[in-house]
Short mmCIF file of C-alpha atoms and ligand atoms in Angstrom, two decimals:
data_model
loop_
_atom_site.label_atom_id
_atom_site.label_comp_id
_atom_site.label_asym_id
_atom_site.label_seq_id
_atom_site.Cartn_x
_atom_site.Cartn_y
_atom_site.Cartn_z
CA MET A 1331 145.05 96.88 93.02
CA LYS A 1332 141.88 98.20 94.67
CA ILE A 1333 139.98 96.02 97.11
CA ASN A 1334 136.93 96.35 94.85
CA ASP A 1335 138.70 94.29 92.19
CA LEU A 1336 139.48 91.45 94.56
CA LEU A 1337 136.43 91.13 96.73
CA THR A 1338 133.61 88.87 95.63
CA ILE A 1339 130.10 88.18 96.94
CA LYS A 1340 131.14 84.57 97.44
CA GLU A 1341 134.02 85.57 99.67
CA ILE A 1342 131.84 87.92 101.72
CA LYS A 1343 129.25 85.19 102.18
CA LYS A 1344 131.97 82.83 103.39
CA LEU A 1345 133.12 85.39 105.96
CA GLY A 1346 129.55 85.58 107.21
CA LYS A 1347 129.14 81.84 107.45
CA ASP A 1348 132.27 81.20 109.54
CA LYS A 1349 131.48 82.82 112.86
CA SER A 1350 134.41 84.65 114.48
CA ASP A 1351 135.26 88.13 115.73
CA GLU A 1352 138.21 88.04 113.37
CA ASN A 1353 135.83 87.73 110.42
CA ILE A 1354 133.70 90.61 111.68
CA LYS A 1355 136.82 92.78 111.81
CA ILE A 1356 137.71 91.84 108.22
CA LEU A 1357 134.13 92.58 107.10
CA LEU A 1358 134.20 95.95 108.87
CA LYS A 1359 137.44 96.81 107.14
CA TYR A 1360 135.96 95.95 103.76
CA PHE A 1361 132.80 97.91 104.53
CA ASN A 1362 134.77 101.11 104.98
CA GLN A 1363 136.45 100.83 101.58
CA GLU A 1364 135.15 102.36 98.38
CA ILE A 1365 133.23 99.39 97.08
CA SER A 1366 129.96 98.85 95.20
CA ILE A 1367 126.56 99.10 96.87
CA GLU A 1368 126.00 95.42 96.13
CA LEU A 1369 129.14 94.42 98.03
CA LYS A 1370 128.33 96.76 100.93
CA ARG A 1371 124.86 95.29 101.21
CA GLU A 1372 126.31 91.77 101.24
CA ILE A 1373 128.80 92.77 103.93
CA VAL A 1374 125.97 94.08 106.17
CA SER A 1375 124.17 90.81 105.63
CA SER A 1376 127.27 88.78 106.55
CA ILE A 1377 127.92 90.90 109.64
CA GLY A 1378 124.30 90.27 110.64
CA ARG A 1379 124.85 86.51 110.44
CA GLN A 1380 127.61 86.64 113.02
CA ILE A 1381 127.05 85.90 116.72
CA ASN A 1382 128.91 88.67 118.56
CA ASN A 1383 125.90 90.93 119.09
CA ASP A 1384 127.93 93.69 120.77
CA MET A 1385 130.09 94.09 117.68
CA ILE A 1386 127.12 93.84 115.34
CA TYR A 1387 125.15 96.38 117.35
CA SER A 1388 127.93 98.94 117.50
CA PHE A 1389 128.49 98.61 113.75
CA LEU A 1390 124.78 99.23 113.06
CA ARG A 1391 124.49 102.05 115.60
CA GLU A 1392 127.49 103.77 114.08
CA ASN A 1393 126.35 103.41 110.46
CA ALA A 1394 122.54 103.30 110.34
CA PHE A 1395 122.12 107.08 110.07
CA LYS A 1396 125.26 107.88 108.07
CA ASN A 1397 123.78 108.55 104.65
CA HIS A 1398 124.52 105.14 103.17
CA PRO A 1399 122.49 104.15 100.08
CA MET A 1400 118.99 103.00 101.02
CA GLU A 1401 119.67 99.45 99.83
CA VAL A 1402 122.39 99.21 102.47
CA VAL A 1403 120.09 100.76 105.10
CA TYR A 1404 117.39 98.16 104.28
CA GLN A 1405 119.88 95.42 105.04
CA MET A 1406 120.79 97.07 108.35
CA TYR A 1407 117.11 97.33 109.25
CA ARG A 1408 116.60 93.70 108.28
CA THR A 1409 119.38 92.71 110.70
CA CYS A 1410 117.63 94.66 113.47
CA LEU A 1411 114.37 92.83 112.76
CA TYR A 1412 115.97 89.40 112.90
CA LYS A 1413 118.02 90.17 116.01
CA GLU A 1414 115.28 91.89 118.01
CA LYS A 1415 114.01 88.62 119.52
CA ILE A 1416 117.34 87.94 121.19
CA ASP A 1417 118.51 91.44 122.05
CA GLU A 1418 116.30 94.39 123.00
CA ARG A 1419 118.91 96.90 121.69
CA PHE A 1420 118.18 95.85 118.09
CA LYS A 1421 114.49 96.42 118.61
CA LYS A 1422 115.09 99.99 119.81
CA LEU A 1423 117.50 100.70 116.97
CA GLY A 1424 115.00 99.28 114.46
CA VAL A 1425 112.35 101.71 115.72
CA GLU A 1426 114.81 104.59 115.42
CA ILE A 1427 115.65 103.61 111.83
CA LYS A 1428 111.96 103.33 110.95
CA ASP A 1429 111.19 106.74 112.45
CA PHE A 1430 114.24 108.40 110.94
CA TYR A 1431 113.80 107.34 107.30
CA LYS A 1432 109.98 107.19 107.15
CA ASN A 1433 110.54 104.96 104.14
CA GLU A 1434 107.75 102.91 102.56
CA ASN A 1435 109.97 99.83 102.03
CA ILE A 1436 110.98 99.86 105.68
CA TYR A 1437 107.32 100.11 106.74
CA LYS A 1438 106.52 97.18 104.48
CA MET A 1439 109.42 95.11 105.88
CA TYR A 1440 108.20 95.90 109.39
CA LYS A 1441 104.62 94.83 108.68
CA TYR A 1442 105.66 91.72 106.81
CA TYR A 1443 107.99 90.72 109.64
CA GLN A 1444 105.27 91.30 112.24
CA TYR A 1445 102.91 89.17 110.19
CA LYS A 1446 105.42 86.31 110.05
CA GLN A 1447 106.61 86.56 113.63
CA LEU A 1448 103.24 86.91 115.25
CA ARG A 1449 101.90 84.23 112.89
CA ILE A 1450 98.89 86.41 112.30
CA LYS A 1451 96.21 84.11 110.94
CA ARG A 1452 94.48 85.11 107.76
CA ASN A 1453 90.76 85.11 108.18
CA VAL A 1454 89.94 81.66 106.79
CA ASN A 1455 86.41 81.36 108.18
CA LYS A 1456 85.06 84.03 105.92
CA GLU A 1457 81.42 84.10 104.95
CA LYS A 1458 81.19 82.86 101.37
CA ILE A 1459 79.09 83.86 98.39
CA ASN A 1460 77.85 80.74 96.60
CA ARG A 1461 75.38 82.16 94.10
CA PRO A 1462 75.65 84.49 91.09
CA THR A 1463 74.27 87.79 92.35
CA ILE A 1464 73.12 91.14 91.02
CA LEU A 1465 73.28 94.09 93.39
CA ILE A 1466 70.76 96.68 92.23
CA GLY A 1467 71.45 100.32 93.08
CA ASP A 1468 74.43 102.54 93.89
CA THR A 1469 77.40 100.23 94.40
CA GLU A 1470 78.75 102.33 97.25
CA LYS A 1471 75.59 101.38 99.19
CA THR A 1472 74.77 97.91 97.84
CA LEU A 1473 78.21 96.55 98.69
CA THR A 1474 77.39 96.94 102.38
CA ASN A 1475 75.25 93.81 101.85
CA LEU A 1476 78.31 91.67 101.13
CA PRO A 1477 80.56 90.12 103.78
CA GLU A 1478 84.15 91.34 104.15
CA GLU A 1479 86.70 89.62 101.91
CA SER A 1480 84.04 87.61 100.05
CA ILE A 1481 85.28 88.48 96.52
CA GLN A 1482 88.41 87.08 94.85
CA MET A 1483 88.77 89.42 91.87
CA ILE A 1484 87.34 92.70 90.63
CA PHE A 1485 87.38 93.87 87.04
CA THR A 1486 85.54 96.97 86.01
CA SER A 1487 85.20 99.86 83.66
CA PRO A 1488 83.78 102.80 85.64
CA PRO A 1489 81.86 105.65 84.03
CA TYR A 1490 84.35 107.80 82.08
CA TYR A 1491 83.27 110.98 83.90
CA ASN A 1492 80.49 112.57 81.81
CA ALA A 1493 81.51 111.00 78.51
CA ARG A 1494 78.33 108.92 78.19
CA GLU A 1495 74.65 109.48 78.68
CA TYR A 1496 74.45 107.27 81.81
CA SER A 1497 76.40 109.66 84.04
CA ASP A 1498 76.10 113.32 84.88
CA TYR A 1499 78.36 114.45 87.70
CA HIS A 1500 78.38 118.12 88.76
CA SER A 1501 82.16 118.33 88.51
CA TYR A 1502 85.28 116.25 87.89
CA ASN A 1503 86.16 116.41 91.60
CA GLU A 1504 82.72 115.15 92.57
CA TYR A 1505 83.18 112.32 90.08
CA LEU A 1506 86.59 111.32 91.51
CA LEU A 1507 85.22 111.39 95.05
CA LYS A 1508 82.35 109.11 94.09
CA ILE A 1509 84.68 106.65 92.36
CA LYS A 1510 86.99 106.67 95.39
CA ASN A 1511 84.11 105.83 97.70
CA VAL A 1512 83.08 102.93 95.48
CA PHE A 1513 86.70 101.70 95.37
CA LYS A 1514 86.83 101.85 99.19
CA ALA A 1515 83.69 99.73 99.34
CA CYS A 1516 85.34 97.34 96.86
CA SER A 1517 88.42 97.09 99.03
CA ARG A 1518 86.34 95.97 102.02
CA VAL A 1519 84.73 93.08 100.14
CA LEU A 1520 87.87 91.98 98.24
CA GLU A 1521 89.99 89.28 99.84
CA ASP A 1522 93.34 90.54 101.14
CA GLY A 1523 96.09 90.36 98.54
CA ARG A 1524 93.74 89.88 95.56
CA PHE A 1525 93.51 91.92 92.38
CA MET A 1526 91.40 94.83 91.27
CA ILE A 1527 91.72 95.70 87.58
CA VAL A 1528 90.31 98.98 86.31
CA ASN A 1529 89.82 99.77 82.63
CA ILE A 1530 89.96 103.48 81.90
CA SER A 1531 91.34 105.98 79.41
CA PRO A 1532 91.50 109.77 79.05
CA VAL A 1533 88.24 111.40 78.03
CA ILE A 1534 87.16 114.62 76.48
CA THR A 1535 83.81 116.19 77.29
CA LYS A 1536 81.78 118.29 74.88
CA ARG A 1537 82.80 121.93 74.85
CA PRO A 1538 80.11 124.31 76.08
CA GLY A 1539 80.27 126.45 72.89
CA ARG A 1540 82.42 127.03 69.82
CA GLU A 1541 84.28 129.88 71.53
CA PHE A 1542 85.33 127.64 74.47
CA GLU A 1543 87.97 124.98 74.67
CA SER A 1544 86.96 121.44 75.62
CA ILE A 1545 88.72 119.86 78.59
CA ARG A 1546 90.55 116.57 78.20
CA TYR A 1547 90.86 114.57 81.44
CA PRO A 1548 93.77 112.14 81.99
CA ILE A 1549 91.53 110.08 84.28
CA HIS A 1550 93.95 107.23 84.86
CA TYR A 1551 96.56 109.51 86.41
CA ASP A 1552 94.03 110.57 89.04
CA TYR A 1553 92.91 107.00 89.52
CA HIS A 1554 96.32 105.95 90.79
CA LYS A 1555 95.95 108.24 93.79
CA ILE A 1556 92.40 107.25 94.61
CA LEU A 1557 93.19 103.54 94.27
CA GLU A 1558 96.04 103.99 96.75
CA GLU A 1559 93.78 105.90 99.13
CA ALA A 1560 91.17 103.16 98.82
CA GLY A 1561 93.66 100.48 99.97
CA PHE A 1562 95.37 99.12 96.85
CA TYR A 1563 98.88 99.25 95.44
CA PHE A 1564 100.13 99.35 91.88
CA ILE A 1565 101.15 96.13 90.14
CA ASP A 1566 100.98 96.65 86.37
CA GLU A 1567 99.53 98.63 83.54
CA ILE A 1568 98.22 96.61 80.63
CA ILE A 1569 97.64 98.51 77.42
CA TRP A 1570 94.62 97.44 75.44
CA ILE A 1571 95.32 98.26 71.78
CA LYS A 1572 92.47 98.58 69.26
CA PRO A 1573 92.58 98.66 65.46
CA GLU A 1574 92.87 102.25 64.25
CA PRO A 1575 89.71 102.23 62.10
CA SER A 1576 87.66 101.38 65.20
CA VAL A 1577 88.44 104.64 67.08
CA PRO A 1578 87.23 108.22 66.49
CA ASN A 1579 89.30 110.12 63.93
CA ARG A 1580 91.21 113.01 65.55
CA ILE A 1581 94.10 113.24 63.11
CA GLY A 1582 92.04 114.44 60.09
CA GLY A 1583 92.64 118.18 60.70
CA TYR A 1584 96.38 117.82 60.98
CA MET A 1585 96.54 115.55 57.94
CA GLN A 1586 95.00 118.33 55.87
CA THR A 1587 96.93 121.32 57.17
CA ARG A 1588 100.13 119.82 58.68
CA LYS A 1589 100.15 122.80 61.04
CA PRO A 1590 102.35 122.12 64.08
CA LEU A 1591 100.49 122.34 67.42
CA SER A 1592 97.30 121.06 65.80
CA TYR A 1593 98.53 117.47 66.01
CA LYS A 1594 95.96 115.15 67.66
CA PRO A 1595 96.78 111.46 67.20
CA ASN A 1596 94.09 108.81 67.02
CA CYS A 1597 93.87 107.18 70.44
CA ILE A 1598 93.93 103.43 69.98
CA THR A 1599 94.79 102.46 73.57
CA GLU A 1600 93.05 102.11 76.90
CA SER A 1601 94.61 101.25 80.25
CA LEU A 1602 93.98 98.26 82.39
CA MET A 1603 95.28 99.39 85.78
CA VAL A 1604 96.22 96.29 87.76
CA TYR A 1605 96.28 96.83 91.54
CA ARG A 1606 96.58 94.48 94.51
CA LYS A 1607 94.72 94.93 97.78
CA ASN A 1608 97.08 95.90 100.59
CA CYS A 1609 98.15 93.10 102.89
CA ASP A 1610 101.21 92.07 104.86
CA PHE A 1611 101.92 88.80 103.07
CA LEU A 1612 103.41 87.80 99.73
CA LEU A 1613 101.36 86.80 96.70
CA ASP A 1614 102.55 83.17 97.13
CA LYS A 1615 100.17 82.89 100.05
CA ASN A 1616 97.17 83.68 97.83
CA ILE A 1617 98.43 81.27 95.15
CA ASN A 1618 99.14 78.46 97.59
CA ASP A 1619 95.49 78.47 98.72
CA TYR A 1620 94.68 76.66 95.46
CA GLY A 1621 97.16 73.78 95.51
CA ASP A 1622 98.03 72.19 92.15
CA ASP A 1623 94.63 71.18 90.85
CA TYR A 1624 93.47 74.07 88.66
CA ASP A 1625 92.74 74.85 85.01
CA LYS A 1626 96.11 75.73 83.42
CA PHE A 1627 94.73 76.82 80.02
CA GLU A 1628 97.47 74.69 78.43
CA GLU A 1629 96.16 75.13 74.89
CA ASP A 1630 95.89 78.91 75.11
CA GLU A 1631 98.29 81.44 73.71
CA ILE A 1632 99.86 83.45 76.51
CA ASP A 1633 100.16 87.24 76.41
CA THR A 1634 103.83 87.68 77.12
CA THR A 1635 103.76 91.49 77.04
CA ASN A 1636 101.58 94.17 78.59
CA CYS A 1637 100.13 95.06 75.17
CA TRP A 1638 96.93 93.22 74.32
CA TYR A 1639 95.50 93.60 70.80
CA ILE A 1640 91.72 93.25 71.01
CA SER A 1641 88.96 94.73 68.85
CA PRO A 1642 86.34 96.75 70.70
CA ARG A 1643 82.72 95.62 70.68
CA SER A 1644 79.63 97.71 70.16
CA ASP A 1645 76.20 96.90 71.50
CA LYS A 1646 72.89 98.47 70.55
CA ASN A 1647 71.70 98.43 74.17
CA HIS A 1648 74.75 99.83 76.04
CA PRO A 1649 77.18 102.50 74.78
CA ALA A 1650 80.38 101.17 76.43
CA VAL A 1651 80.61 97.41 76.70
CA PHE A 1652 83.65 95.22 77.33
CA PRO A 1653 84.76 92.96 74.50
CA GLU A 1654 84.29 89.42 75.81
CA GLU A 1655 87.90 88.59 74.90
CA LEU A 1656 89.16 91.28 77.27
CA CYS A 1657 87.15 89.75 80.13
CA ARG A 1658 88.37 86.28 79.24
CA ARG A 1659 92.02 87.28 79.46
CA VAL A 1660 91.60 89.16 82.73
CA LEU A 1661 89.71 86.23 84.29
CA LYS A 1662 92.33 83.78 83.04
CA TYR A 1663 95.32 85.68 84.44
CA TYR A 1664 93.87 87.03 87.69
CA SER A 1665 91.36 84.46 89.00
CA TYR A 1666 90.83 80.74 89.49
CA GLU A 1667 87.83 78.53 88.75
CA LYS A 1668 85.09 78.83 91.41
CA ASP A 1669 86.37 82.26 92.49
CA VAL A 1670 83.75 84.92 93.17
CA ILE A 1671 84.43 87.79 90.79
CA MET A 1672 82.78 91.19 90.75
CA ASP A 1673 82.09 94.13 88.46
CA PRO A 1674 81.05 97.17 90.56
CA PHE A 1675 79.94 99.03 87.38
CA ALA A 1676 78.48 96.08 85.51
CA GLY A 1677 76.57 97.78 82.68
CA SER A 1678 75.23 95.04 80.42
CA GLY A 1679 77.01 92.39 82.52
CA THR A 1680 79.63 91.23 80.00
CA LEU A 1681 82.06 90.20 82.73
CA GLY A 1682 79.36 88.10 84.41
CA LYS A 1683 78.55 86.29 81.17
CA VAL A 1684 82.18 85.35 80.50
CA ALA A 1685 82.77 84.50 84.17
CA LYS A 1686 79.88 82.05 84.05
CA GLU A 1687 81.35 80.38 80.94
CA MET A 1688 84.70 80.10 82.73
CA GLY A 1689 83.31 78.55 85.91
CA ARG A 1690 83.56 81.62 88.17
CA ILE A 1691 80.72 83.01 90.32
CA PRO A 1692 79.79 86.53 89.20
CA VAL A 1693 78.57 89.41 91.35
CA MET A 1694 77.29 92.23 89.15
CA CYS A 1695 76.51 95.72 90.52
CA GLU A 1696 74.50 98.20 88.46
CA ILE A 1697 72.44 101.28 89.17
CA ASN A 1698 70.57 101.72 85.91
CA GLU A 1699 67.31 99.74 85.65
CA LYS A 1700 67.60 99.62 81.87
CA TYR A 1701 70.90 97.74 82.06
CA ILE A 1702 69.74 95.50 84.89
CA ASP A 1703 66.88 94.42 82.65
CA LEU A 1704 69.42 93.61 79.96
CA ILE A 1705 71.27 91.25 82.29
CA LYS A 1706 68.01 89.77 83.57
CA ASN A 1707 66.78 89.03 80.05
CA GLU A 1708 70.08 87.57 78.93
CA GLU A 1709 70.58 85.37 82.00
CA LYS A 1710 67.11 84.22 83.04
CA ASN A 1711 66.95 82.58 86.48
CA TYR A 1712 70.73 82.57 86.77
CA TYR A 1713 71.19 85.45 89.21
CA ASP A 1714 69.91 86.17 92.71
CA TYR A 1715 68.98 89.83 93.25
CA ILE A 1716 69.74 92.17 96.13
CA SER A 1717 68.40 95.73 96.07
CA GLU A 1718 69.83 98.82 97.75
C1 SAM B 2211 81.41 101.81 81.38
S1 SAM B 2211 79.88 101.17 81.88
C2 SAM B 2211 80.23 99.48 82.13
C3 SAM B 2211 79.95 98.60 80.95
C4 SAM B 2211 80.26 97.16 81.17
N1 SAM B 2211 81.69 96.96 81.29
C5 SAM B 2211 79.68 96.28 80.07
O1 SAM B 2211 80.42 95.45 79.51
O2 SAM B 2211 78.53 96.41 79.75
C6 SAM B 2211 79.65 101.80 83.50
C7 SAM B 2211 78.34 101.45 84.15
O3 SAM B 2211 78.35 101.87 85.50
C8 SAM B 2211 77.03 102.19 85.90
N2 SAM B 2211 77.11 103.02 87.11
C9 SAM B 2211 77.49 104.31 87.21
N3 SAM B 2211 77.50 104.72 88.50
C10 SAM B 2211 77.12 103.66 89.24
C11 SAM B 2211 76.97 103.44 90.64
N4 SAM B 2211 77.18 104.43 91.53
N5 SAM B 2211 76.59 102.21 91.06
C12 SAM B 2211 76.36 101.21 90.17
N6 SAM B 2211 76.51 101.36 88.84
C13 SAM B 2211 76.89 102.56 88.37
C14 SAM B 2211 76.45 102.87 84.67
O4 SAM B 2211 75.05 102.80 84.66
C15 SAM B 2211 77.11 102.07 83.53
O5 SAM B 2211 76.26 101.06 83.06
#
């Protein structure tokens, strides 16, 4: 019978708990057998729990660079982190492992460990925003008026390149650069570890003549990169699904001819890209700031999947408004009452309206005077104004 059939996680854990050189030797013997990654990882963990640091160190030194699966390497690195306080050799080995693998998980473990060990204090004396506010002008500039980490959630739908009358960028690259700069400004004002949700979908721009092809831009693919560069990391993609009759008809041609290659399905989805601002602590820390006294929306239905079925809304004054229901769900799942929430491309200010109804403090940013007037008329005396 192979050792793999006999050995269990429970047994390995027991060998780690009882401290003896004899147990380390047994664990080492097991480690060198052909066993599953899961068992190997558990063995490294149990070896790390032992007290003979010479034996532990020589095991790690011998194995850390030997092409073991990364899950096993992570466990070795973890042992180095937890042993470095008591033995300088583990600290040096940890640095070597970090430099050798250049692996994002190892970097994250390192930063998280530093944060815990050094008991780095989160900035709790942050300047607060207490009033609903409209920032008038280019968001990249107006956001310099806000204190760092003064916003608890961002939800926005940026211009879809040149798909609407309110934007006219010289090129797609210029557009992406502008959006990236606004996202960077957003990252500065968003509290560490909080969420930025971006609603976007592919667009097509008008073709310059019948003899030319139009270009279709998969904007959300490019957004992932610029969100990362702006200081966020990916959490989820929520798919907003609309009723088919509400979207432009693209399938008509194919329906008539049935010619392969001419297939163009009706696009009934948009993306909600859910990202979290980089930080070195777990989400629990953000959640624990609120204690237990918060609105649990007990009566509400909960969206248990990442597909949300919501009808779009049209508005005679703005060509691309959020449905209020979309804002409501985002606010419910990604913010608490009294949080300051922001839309850096506010348009007609739908998010602000729903945020007010849900007891949040809105900060709306908009460049176009026409749309600012819309918000002003709708919400008389509610907002304070700051201009560029
Ligand atoms: C897709 S619309 C947002 C609509 C909004 N979600 C609503 O419900 O009304 C994007 C908005 O961003 C604004 N905008 C574009 N570039 C901007 C910039 N640099 N700073 C501030 N606002 C900008 C446009 O004027 C437009 O109203």
